[in-house]
Amino acid sequence: MRIALLSRNPDLYSTRRLKEAALERGHEVRIIDVLRCYMDINIQNPSIHVKGVELPPFDVVIPRIGASVTTYGTAVLRQFEMMGVYPLNESVAITRSRDKLRSLQLLSRKGIGLPVTGYANKPSDIPDLIDMVGGPPLVVKLLEGTQGIGVVLAETRKAAESVIEAFMGLKADIMVQEYIGESGGADIRCFVIGDKVVAAMQRQAAPGEFRSNLHRGGTASLVRLSPAERATALRAAKTMGLNVAGVDILRSNHGPLVMEVNSSPGLEGIEAATGKDVAGAIIGFMEKNARQSRTQTRGRG
Ligand code: ADP
Ligand code: MG
């Protein structure tokens, strides 16, 4: 296969591993920085150019689009889709997953377990919103945050009110969520490829911290999933329309709750914690599915 690997940095662990796994399996790989791409949005002959040269044809495209370049990155990916290139994850699914509220609405529609979550726009609605999600302690989140930045634990009503007011004052979009204290600062990352959870790890927050993100000092270890957790992760990825996803689950007293679904899950933490060749599994998935050209939307929508 001729693989386009959309990544802004060839030195990132995930990028290096995907390239390595692809080369090992006899494929051609070109790493492309989406911000270097410019496009001719022409339905007869859509094309992508980099530094004055049109990109050659590719069979498949692996998007690794950072949160800060979602809009432009998914536009470039959509162009690949219009050109008939098979995407590992489709642009529509990536766009969905980048908005936490939209994702949770989609998941809740399918009856997938979620922490109780509320959303409001007006400061005058804050007291009612806090009651709706069951009162403090609660978690306030920026809708487009990532790596734990923009996730705040408010332990008292006063703290919750002032944090929510501050975010609203900055015109930041937020949601307010029930705090799942019984998970003890741990969550589970399920790495989904197609219809399998190929690897899973537990992440434990650093002492004194409730966010388990590895970027926030969390530590990862191997974990055994229950059948309910496995099924929840697969349904969540499928609902989002993602072939490859990192589904984050909290273990609550009333079963697994999905916190978020990541469309470009990192490989470093999961490969280190589980010893599995996740990059190889991703390339294997592409080999099986690309030929059948299972693109659902071809950049529509
Ligand atoms: P990000 O996209 O920034 O990673 P998350 O929604 O995944 O945001 O939250 C970051 C971390 O905060 C999670 O990995 C988890 O450890 C903790 N966390 C988030 N929401 C809750 C919650 N409702 N209850 C308990 N812990 C939470
Ligand atoms: Mg997270």
Coordinates of C-alpha atoms and ligand atoms in Angstrom, one line a residue:
M1 CA 0.0 0.0 0.0
R2 CA 1.0 3.6 -0.5
I3 CA 0.4 5.2 2.9
A4 CA 0.0 8.9 3.6
L5 CA 0.8 9.4 7.3
L6 CA -0.6 12.8 8.4
S7 CA 1.6 14.0 11.2
R8 CA 3.2 17.3 12.0
N9 CA 6.3 15.7 13.6
P10 CA 8.1 12.7 12.2
D11 CA 10.0 12.3 15.5
L12 CA 6.9 11.6 17.6
Y13 CA 6.8 8.1 19.0
S14 CA 3.5 7.2 17.4
T15 CA 4.5 8.6 14.0
R16 CA 7.9 6.7 14.1
R17 CA 6.2 3.4 15.2
L18 CA 3.5 3.6 12.5
K19 CA 6.1 4.3 9.8
E20 CA 8.3 1.5 11.1
A21 CA 5.4 -1.0 11.2
A22 CA 4.4 0.0 7.7
L23 CA 7.9 -0.4 6.2
E24 CA 8.4 -3.7 8.0
R25 CA 5.3 -5.0 6.2
G26 CA 6.6 -3.8 2.8
H27 CA 4.5 -0.7 2.4
E28 CA 5.5 2.8 1.2
V29 CA 5.0 5.6 3.7
R30 CA 5.2 9.3 3.3
I31 CA 4.8 11.6 6.3
I32 CA 2.8 14.7 5.5
D33 CA 2.4 17.8 7.6
V34 CA -1.2 18.9 7.1
L35 CA -0.4 22.5 7.6
R36 CA 2.0 22.3 4.6
C37 CA -0.9 21.1 2.4
Y38 CA -3.0 23.3 0.2
M39 CA -5.9 22.2 -1.8
D40 CA -7.9 22.7 -4.9
I41 CA -11.5 22.0 -3.9
N42 CA -12.6 20.9 -7.4
I43 CA -15.0 18.0 -7.6
Q44 CA -13.7 16.9 -11.0
N45 CA -10.2 16.6 -10.0
P46 CA -9.6 17.2 -6.3
S47 CA -5.9 17.5 -5.5
I48 CA -3.5 18.3 -2.7
H49 CA -0.3 20.3 -3.1
V50 CA 2.8 20.7 -1.0
K51 CA 5.5 23.3 -1.8
G52 CA 4.3 23.7 -5.4
V53 CA 4.1 20.0 -6.2
E54 CA 0.9 17.9 -6.4
L55 CA 0.9 14.9 -4.1
P56 CA 1.2 11.5 -5.8
P57 CA -1.7 9.0 -5.4
F58 CA -2.1 7.1 -2.1
D59 CA -4.1 4.0 -1.2
V60 CA -4.7 4.8 2.4
V61 CA -4.3 7.8 4.8
I62 CA -3.5 7.5 8.5
P63 CA -4.6 10.8 10.2
R64 CA -2.7 11.8 13.4
I65 CA -4.2 15.2 13.7
G66 CA -3.4 17.2 16.8
A67 CA -6.1 18.9 18.7
S68 CA -4.8 22.4 17.9
V69 CA -5.1 21.8 14.1
T70 CA -8.4 19.9 14.0
T71 CA -10.2 22.2 11.6
Y72 CA -7.5 22.4 9.0
G73 CA -6.3 18.9 9.5
T74 CA -9.8 17.4 9.0
A75 CA -10.2 19.6 5.9
V76 CA -7.1 18.0 4.4
L77 CA -8.3 14.6 5.4
R78 CA -11.6 15.3 3.8
Q79 CA -9.8 16.1 0.6
F80 CA -8.0 12.8 0.7
E81 CA -11.4 11.1 1.2
M82 CA -12.8 13.0 -1.9
M83 CA -9.9 11.6 -3.8
G84 CA -11.0 8.1 -2.9
V85 CA -8.1 7.4 -0.4
Y86 CA -9.1 5.1 2.4
P87 CA -8.9 6.8 5.8
L88 CA -8.0 4.9 8.9
N89 CA -10.5 7.2 10.7
E90 CA -12.9 9.4 8.7
S91 CA -12.9 13.1 9.0
V92 CA -16.5 13.2 10.2
A93 CA -15.7 10.8 13.0
I94 CA -12.6 12.8 14.1
T95 CA -14.6 16.0 14.1
R96 CA -17.3 14.4 16.3
S97 CA -14.8 13.0 18.8
R98 CA -13.1 16.4 19.2
D99 CA -16.2 17.9 20.8
K100 CA -16.7 16.3 24.2
L101 CA -20.3 17.4 24.5
R102 CA -21.3 16.2 21.0
S103 CA -19.6 12.9 21.6
L104 CA -21.4 12.3 24.9
Q105 CA -24.7 13.2 23.3
L106 CA -24.1 10.6 20.6
L107 CA -23.0 8.0 23.1
S108 CA -26.0 8.6 25.4
R109 CA -28.4 8.2 22.5
K110 CA -27.1 4.6 22.2
G111 CA -27.5 4.0 25.9
I112 CA -23.8 3.8 26.7
G113 CA -23.0 4.5 30.4
L114 CA -21.7 8.0 31.0
P115 CA -21.0 10.2 34.0
V116 CA -24.1 12.5 34.6
T117 CA -23.2 15.6 32.5
G118 CA -24.7 19.0 32.2
Y119 CA -24.2 22.0 29.9
A120 CA -25.3 25.6 30.1
N121 CA -24.6 28.9 28.6
K122 CA -26.0 31.5 31.0
P123 CA -24.4 32.3 34.4
S124 CA -27.9 32.6 35.9
D125 CA -28.4 28.9 35.2
I126 CA -25.3 27.7 37.1
P127 CA -27.0 26.9 40.4
D128 CA -29.6 24.7 38.7
L129 CA -27.0 23.1 36.5
I130 CA -25.0 22.1 39.6
D131 CA -28.1 20.5 41.2
M132 CA -28.8 18.7 37.9
V133 CA -25.5 16.8 38.0
G134 CA -26.0 16.0 41.6
G135 CA -24.1 18.8 43.4
P136 CA -20.5 18.9 44.4
P137 CA -17.9 17.5 44.1
L138 CA -18.0 17.9 40.4
V139 CA -15.7 18.1 37.4
V140 CA -15.8 21.2 35.0
K141 CA -14.3 20.6 31.6
L142 CA -13.5 22.7 28.6
L143 CA -15.2 21.1 25.6
E144 CA -12.1 21.1 23.5
G145 CA -9.5 20.4 26.2
T146 CA -7.0 17.6 25.9
Q147 CA -4.2 16.0 28.0
G148 CA -6.0 16.9 31.2
I149 CA -5.6 20.7 30.6
G150 CA -9.0 22.4 31.2
V151 CA -10.3 19.7 33.5
V152 CA -11.0 21.0 37.0
L153 CA -12.3 19.3 40.2
A154 CA -14.6 21.6 42.2
E155 CA -15.1 20.1 45.6
T156 CA -17.5 22.6 47.0
R157 CA -20.5 24.5 45.6
K158 CA -18.7 27.8 46.0
A159 CA -15.7 26.5 44.1
A160 CA -17.9 25.0 41.4
E161 CA -19.8 28.3 40.9
S162 CA -16.7 30.4 40.7
V163 CA -14.9 28.1 38.3
I164 CA -17.9 27.9 36.0
E165 CA -18.4 31.6 36.1
A166 CA -14.7 32.2 35.3
F167 CA -14.9 29.9 32.3
M168 CA -18.1 31.4 31.1
G169 CA -16.6 34.9 31.5
L170 CA -13.8 33.9 29.2
K171 CA -16.4 32.7 26.7
A172 CA -15.0 29.1 27.0
D173 CA -17.4 26.3 26.2
I174 CA -17.6 24.0 29.2
M175 CA -19.5 21.0 30.6
V176 CA -20.1 20.1 34.2
Q177 CA -19.9 16.4 35.2
E178 CA -20.5 14.2 38.2
Y179 CA -17.2 13.3 39.9
I180 CA -16.7 9.6 40.0
G181 CA -14.7 9.5 43.2
E182 CA -14.8 5.7 43.6
S183 CA -12.5 5.3 40.6
G184 CA -9.8 6.6 42.9
G185 CA -7.9 8.7 40.3
A186 CA -7.7 5.8 37.9
D187 CA -9.2 5.2 34.5
I188 CA -8.9 2.6 31.8
R189 CA -7.7 3.3 28.3
C190 CA -9.1 0.7 25.8
F191 CA -7.3 0.7 22.5
V192 CA -9.9 -0.3 19.9
I193 CA -9.0 -1.4 16.3
G194 CA -11.9 -2.4 14.2
D195 CA -14.1 -4.8 16.3
K196 CA -11.4 -5.7 18.9
V197 CA -9.9 -4.1 22.0
V198 CA -6.3 -4.9 21.1
A199 CA -4.7 -3.5 24.3
A200 CA -5.8 -2.0 27.6
M201 CA -4.1 -0.2 30.4
Q202 CA -5.0 1.3 33.7
R203 CA -3.8 4.8 34.3
Q204 CA -3.4 6.0 37.9
A205 CA -3.1 9.7 38.7
A206 CA -0.1 11.0 40.6
P207 CA -0.6 11.4 44.3
G208 CA -2.8 14.4 45.1
E209 CA -4.0 14.6 41.5
F210 CA -7.3 13.3 40.2
R211 CA -6.5 13.4 36.5
S212 CA -4.8 10.2 35.3
N213 CA -3.4 11.6 32.0
L214 CA 0.1 10.4 31.4
H215 CA 0.9 14.0 30.5
R216 CA -0.1 15.0 34.0
G217 CA 2.2 12.5 35.6
G218 CA -0.1 9.5 35.6
T219 CA 1.4 6.0 35.6
A220 CA 0.2 3.1 33.4
S221 CA -0.1 -0.6 34.1
L222 CA -1.6 -3.6 32.5
V223 CA -5.2 -4.3 33.3
R224 CA -7.7 -7.1 32.6
L225 CA -11.0 -5.9 31.2
S226 CA -14.4 -7.2 32.2
P227 CA -16.6 -8.4 29.4
A228 CA -18.9 -5.3 30.1
E229 CA -15.9 -3.0 29.8
R230 CA -14.8 -4.6 26.6
A231 CA -18.3 -4.4 25.1
T232 CA -18.7 -0.8 26.2
A233 CA -15.4 0.3 24.6
L234 CA -16.4 -1.4 21.3
R235 CA -19.8 0.1 21.2
A236 CA -18.4 3.6 22.0
A237 CA -15.9 3.4 19.1
K238 CA -18.6 2.2 16.8
T239 CA -21.0 4.9 17.8
M240 CA -18.4 7.5 17.0
G241 CA -17.7 5.9 13.7
L242 CA -14.0 5.4 14.6
N243 CA -12.1 2.4 13.3
V244 CA -9.2 3.2 15.7
A245 CA -10.0 4.8 19.0
G246 CA -8.8 5.2 22.6
V247 CA -11.8 4.8 24.7
D248 CA -11.4 6.0 28.3
I249 CA -13.5 4.4 30.9
L250 CA -14.1 5.1 34.6
R251 CA -14.9 2.1 36.9
S252 CA -17.9 3.3 38.8
N253 CA -20.1 1.6 41.4
H254 CA -22.7 1.1 38.7
G255 CA -20.5 -0.2 35.9
P256 CA -18.2 1.2 33.3
L257 CA -18.7 4.8 32.3
V258 CA -17.2 6.3 29.2
M259 CA -15.4 9.5 29.8
E260 CA -14.2 10.2 26.3
V261 CA -13.3 8.7 22.9
N262 CA -10.0 9.7 21.4
S263 CA -9.5 9.6 17.6
S264 CA -5.7 9.8 17.6
P265 CA -4.8 7.8 20.7
G266 CA -1.0 7.8 21.5
L267 CA 1.0 4.6 21.0
E268 CA 3.8 5.1 23.5
G269 CA 2.0 4.6 26.8
I270 CA -0.1 1.7 25.6
E271 CA 2.8 -0.2 23.8
A272 CA 5.0 0.3 26.9
A273 CA 2.4 -0.8 29.4
T274 CA 1.2 -3.8 27.4
G275 CA 4.2 -4.9 25.3
K276 CA 1.9 -5.2 22.4
D277 CA 2.6 -4.2 18.8
V278 CA -0.3 -1.8 18.4
A279 CA 1.3 0.0 15.4
G280 CA 1.6 -3.3 13.6
A281 CA -2.1 -4.1 14.4
I282 CA -3.1 -0.7 12.9
I283 CA -1.2 -1.4 9.7
G284 CA -2.7 -5.0 9.7
F285 CA -6.2 -3.5 9.9
M286 CA -5.5 -1.2 7.0
E287 CA -4.3 -4.1 4.9
K288 CA -7.5 -6.0 5.5
N289 CA -10.0 -3.2 5.1
A290 CA -8.5 -0.7 2.6
R291 CA -9.0 -2.8 -0.5
Q292 CA -12.7 -3.1 0.3
S293 CA -12.8 0.7 0.3
R294 CA -15.2 0.8 3.2
T295 CA -15.1 4.6 3.4
Q296 CA -18.6 5.4 4.5
T297 CA -18.9 9.1 3.9
R298 CA -16.2 10.0 1.3
G299 CA -15.8 13.3 3.0
R300 CA -19.5 14.1 2.9
G301 CA -21.1 15.6 6.0
Ligands
ADP1 P1 -8.8 15.2 28.5 O1 -9.4 15.2 27.2 O2 -8.1 16.5 28.8 O3 -7.9 14.0 28.8 P2 -10.7 14.0 30.3 O4 -12.2 14.2 30.2 O5 -10.2 12.7 29.8 O6 -10.0 15.2 29.6 O7 -10.3 14.2 31.8 C1 -8.9 14.0 32.2 C2 -8.8 13.1 33.4 O8 -9.5 13.6 34.5 C3 -9.4 11.7 33.2 O9 -8.4 10.9 32.6 C4 -9.7 11.3 34.6 O10 -8.6 10.7 35.3 C5 -10.2 12.6 35.3 N1 -11.6 12.7 35.2 C6 -12.3 13.3 34.1 N2 -13.6 13.3 34.3 C7 -13.8 12.7 35.5 C8 -15.0 12.4 36.3 N3 -16.2 12.7 35.9 N4 -14.8 11.7 37.5 C9 -13.6 11.4 37.9 N5 -12.5 11.7 37.2 C10 -12.5 12.3 36.0
MG2 MG -8.6 12.1 28.5

